[in-house]
């Protein structure tokens, strides 16, 4: 079991963990940037009106089934791009940018909740983003680390000499499959559980 877990987590050349460290640092840079930018936005930026509408819509008795398509798109949009660019030398540049952007928007959203709703904003942000983020963020790090190390391997071999078929090993496919299955669960949580959590929290602070 330990050998299987080690094989799942790292690549044979040992580049997976170093990629994870670099990308984690970039994600944190995005988080800091998102917090700073949101904190310095003026009161006329429209964030308050948007979040008021978002909370009201999430708290309403909406047909949850209609949210599933959006939830799946929201859950997979960053991760799918990362997987795609992992099979290209461009991934060396694009994957870190995607990771930093993900950190920026997550932090921006959390800071917006706190800025608009004060102390209650953290509870609202947790109900809106917490459950699915517990799944989505580890998957982001795993897939991005894999994609970054694969892209670096393509680049070092001469920009395209390695074909996707040689990169798609059983370990790579296993990581993608496990992460995508977890992201499907995350999407279902966003569609079915998140509106209930927001409604409950909004009801207690209103």
Coordinates of C-alpha atoms in Angstrom, one line a residue:
X1 CA 0.0 0.0 0.0
X2 CA 2.8 2.4 0.9
X3 CA 4.5 1.7 -2.4
X4 CA 1.3 2.3 -4.3
X5 CA 0.7 5.6 -2.5
X6 CA 4.3 6.8 -3.2
X7 CA 3.8 5.9 -6.8
X8 CA 0.5 7.8 -6.9
X9 CA 2.0 10.9 -5.3
X10 CA 5.4 11.2 -7.0
X11 CA 6.8 10.8 -10.5
X12 CA 9.8 8.4 -11.2
X13 CA 12.1 11.4 -11.7
X14 CA 11.2 12.8 -8.3
X15 CA 10.0 16.1 -9.9
X16 CA 6.4 15.9 -8.5
X17 CA 7.2 17.2 -5.0
X18 CA 9.4 20.0 -6.1
X19 CA 6.7 21.1 -8.5
X20 CA 4.2 21.0 -5.7
X21 CA 6.4 23.3 -3.6
X22 CA 6.8 25.8 -6.4
X23 CA 3.1 25.8 -7.2
X24 CA 2.0 26.1 -3.6
X25 CA 4.2 29.2 -3.2
X26 CA 2.5 30.7 -6.4
X27 CA -0.9 29.8 -5.0
X28 CA -0.1 31.7 -1.8
X29 CA 1.1 34.7 -3.8
X30 CA -2.3 34.7 -5.6
X31 CA -4.1 34.5 -2.2
X32 CA -2.2 37.5 -0.9
X33 CA -2.8 39.5 -4.1
X34 CA -6.5 38.7 -4.0
X35 CA -6.8 39.8 -0.4
X36 CA -4.9 43.1 -1.1
X37 CA -6.8 43.9 -4.2
X38 CA -10.2 43.3 -2.6
X39 CA -9.3 45.2 0.6
X40 CA -8.4 48.3 -1.5
X41 CA -11.5 48.4 -3.6
X42 CA -13.9 51.2 -2.9
X43 CA -17.4 50.9 -1.6
X44 CA -18.8 51.7 -5.1
X45 CA -17.2 48.7 -6.7
X46 CA -20.5 46.8 -6.8
X47 CA -19.3 43.8 -4.7
X48 CA -21.9 44.4 -2.0
X49 CA -24.8 44.3 -4.5
X50 CA -23.4 41.2 -6.2
X51 CA -23.0 39.3 -2.9
X52 CA -26.4 40.4 -1.6
X53 CA -27.9 39.0 -4.7
X54 CA -25.8 35.8 -4.6
X55 CA -26.8 35.1 -1.0
X56 CA -30.5 35.8 -1.7
X57 CA -30.5 33.6 -4.8
X58 CA -28.7 30.8 -3.0
X59 CA -31.1 31.0 0.0
X60 CA -34.2 30.9 -2.3
X61 CA -36.1 27.7 -3.0
X62 CA -34.5 27.2 -6.4
X63 CA -34.7 24.0 -8.4
X64 CA -31.3 22.5 -7.4
X65 CA -31.2 20.4 -10.5
X66 CA -30.8 23.5 -12.6
X67 CA -27.5 24.3 -10.8
X68 CA -25.8 21.1 -11.6
X69 CA -24.4 22.2 -15.0
X70 CA -23.0 25.3 -13.6
X71 CA -21.6 23.5 -10.6
X72 CA -19.8 20.9 -12.8
X73 CA -18.4 23.7 -15.0
X74 CA -17.2 25.6 -11.9
X75 CA -15.6 22.5 -10.4
X76 CA -13.7 21.4 -13.5
X77 CA -12.8 24.7 -15.3
X78 CA -9.3 25.2 -13.7
X79 CA -8.5 21.5 -13.4
X80 CA -9.4 20.6 -17.0
X81 CA -7.2 23.4 -18.4
X82 CA -4.3 22.3 -16.2
X83 CA -4.6 18.7 -17.5
X84 CA -4.7 19.8 -21.1
X85 CA -1.6 22.1 -20.8
X86 CA 0.2 19.3 -19.0
X87 CA 0.7 17.7 -22.4
X88 CA 2.3 20.8 -23.8
X89 CA 5.5 22.6 -23.3
X90 CA 3.3 25.7 -22.8
X91 CA 2.2 24.2 -19.5
X92 CA 5.5 25.4 -17.9
X93 CA 4.1 28.9 -18.1
X94 CA 0.3 28.4 -18.2
X95 CA -0.1 26.0 -15.3
X96 CA 1.6 28.3 -12.7
X97 CA -0.5 31.2 -14.0
X98 CA -3.7 29.1 -13.5
X99 CA -2.7 28.1 -10.0
X100 CA -2.0 31.7 -9.0
X101 CA -5.2 32.9 -10.6
X102 CA -7.2 30.3 -8.7
X103 CA -5.6 31.5 -5.4
X104 CA -6.4 35.1 -6.3
X105 CA -10.1 34.6 -7.0
X106 CA -10.6 32.3 -4.0
X107 CA -9.0 34.8 -1.7
X108 CA -10.9 37.7 -3.4
X109 CA -14.2 35.9 -2.9
X110 CA -13.5 35.2 0.8
X111 CA -12.3 38.7 1.5
X112 CA -15.4 40.1 -0.3
X113 CA -17.7 38.2 2.0
X114 CA -15.9 39.5 5.0
X115 CA -15.7 43.1 3.7
X116 CA -19.4 43.2 2.9
X117 CA -20.9 41.2 5.8
X118 CA -18.3 41.9 8.5
X119 CA -17.9 39.1 11.1
X120 CA -20.7 37.1 9.6
X121 CA -18.9 37.1 6.2
X122 CA -16.5 34.4 7.2
X123 CA -19.3 32.1 8.1
X124 CA -21.0 32.9 4.7
X125 CA -17.8 32.4 2.8
X126 CA -17.2 29.1 4.6
X127 CA -20.7 27.9 3.7
X128 CA -20.4 29.0 0.1
X129 CA -16.8 27.8 -0.6
X130 CA -15.6 25.6 2.2
X131 CA -17.0 22.2 1.5
X132 CA -16.1 22.0 -2.2
X133 CA -12.7 23.7 -1.6
X134 CA -11.6 20.9 0.7
X135 CA -11.8 18.7 -2.3
X136 CA -11.0 21.0 -5.2
X137 CA -7.8 22.5 -3.7
X138 CA -5.9 19.3 -3.1
X139 CA -6.9 18.1 -6.6
X140 CA -5.7 21.4 -8.0
X141 CA -2.3 20.9 -6.4
X142 CA -2.0 17.3 -7.4
X143 CA -3.0 17.9 -11.1
X144 CA -1.0 21.1 -11.4
X145 CA 2.2 19.5 -9.9
X146 CA 1.8 16.6 -12.4
X147 CA 1.1 18.9 -15.3
X148 CA 4.0 21.2 -14.5
X149 CA 6.6 18.4 -14.2
X150 CA 5.3 16.8 -17.4
X151 CA 5.5 20.1 -19.3
X152 CA 9.0 20.7 -18.0
X153 CA 9.9 17.2 -19.2
X154 CA 8.5 18.0 -22.7
X155 CA 10.4 21.3 -22.8
X156 CA 13.7 19.7 -21.7
X157 CA 13.4 17.0 -24.3
X158 CA 13.2 19.5 -27.1
X159 CA 9.8 21.1 -27.3
X160 CA 7.5 18.4 -28.6
X161 CA 9.7 15.3 -29.1
X162 CA 7.7 13.6 -26.4
X163 CA 4.1 12.6 -27.5
X164 CA 1.1 12.6 -25.2
X165 CA 0.9 8.8 -25.6
X166 CA 4.3 8.4 -23.9
X167 CA 3.3 10.8 -21.1
X168 CA 0.0 9.2 -20.3
X169 CA 1.3 6.5 -18.0
X170 CA -0.9 4.5 -15.6
X171 CA 0.1 6.8 -12.7
X172 CA -0.8 9.9 -14.6
X173 CA -4.1 8.4 -15.7
X174 CA -4.8 7.3 -12.1
X175 CA -4.2 10.8 -10.7
X176 CA -6.5 12.3 -13.3
X177 CA -9.2 9.7 -12.7
X178 CA -9.1 10.0 -8.9
X179 CA -9.1 13.8 -9.0
X180 CA -11.9 14.1 -11.6
X181 CA -14.0 11.6 -9.6
X182 CA -13.4 13.8 -6.5
X183 CA -14.3 16.9 -8.4
X184 CA -17.6 15.4 -9.5
X185 CA -18.4 14.9 -5.8
X186 CA -17.3 18.6 -5.2
X187 CA -19.7 19.7 -8.0
X188 CA -22.6 17.7 -6.4
X189 CA -21.8 19.3 -3.1
X190 CA -21.9 22.8 -4.7
X191 CA -25.3 22.0 -6.4
X192 CA -27.1 20.3 -3.5
X193 CA -25.4 21.1 -0.2
X194 CA -24.0 24.6 -0.6
X195 CA -27.4 26.4 -1.2
X196 CA -28.7 24.7 2.0
X197 CA -25.6 25.8 4.0
X198 CA -25.9 29.4 2.7
X199 CA -29.6 29.5 3.5
X200 CA -29.0 28.2 7.0
X201 CA -26.2 30.6 7.8
X202 CA -28.1 33.6 6.2
X203 CA -31.1 32.7 8.3
X204 CA -29.2 32.8 11.5
X205 CA -27.5 36.2 10.9
X206 CA -30.4 38.0 9.3

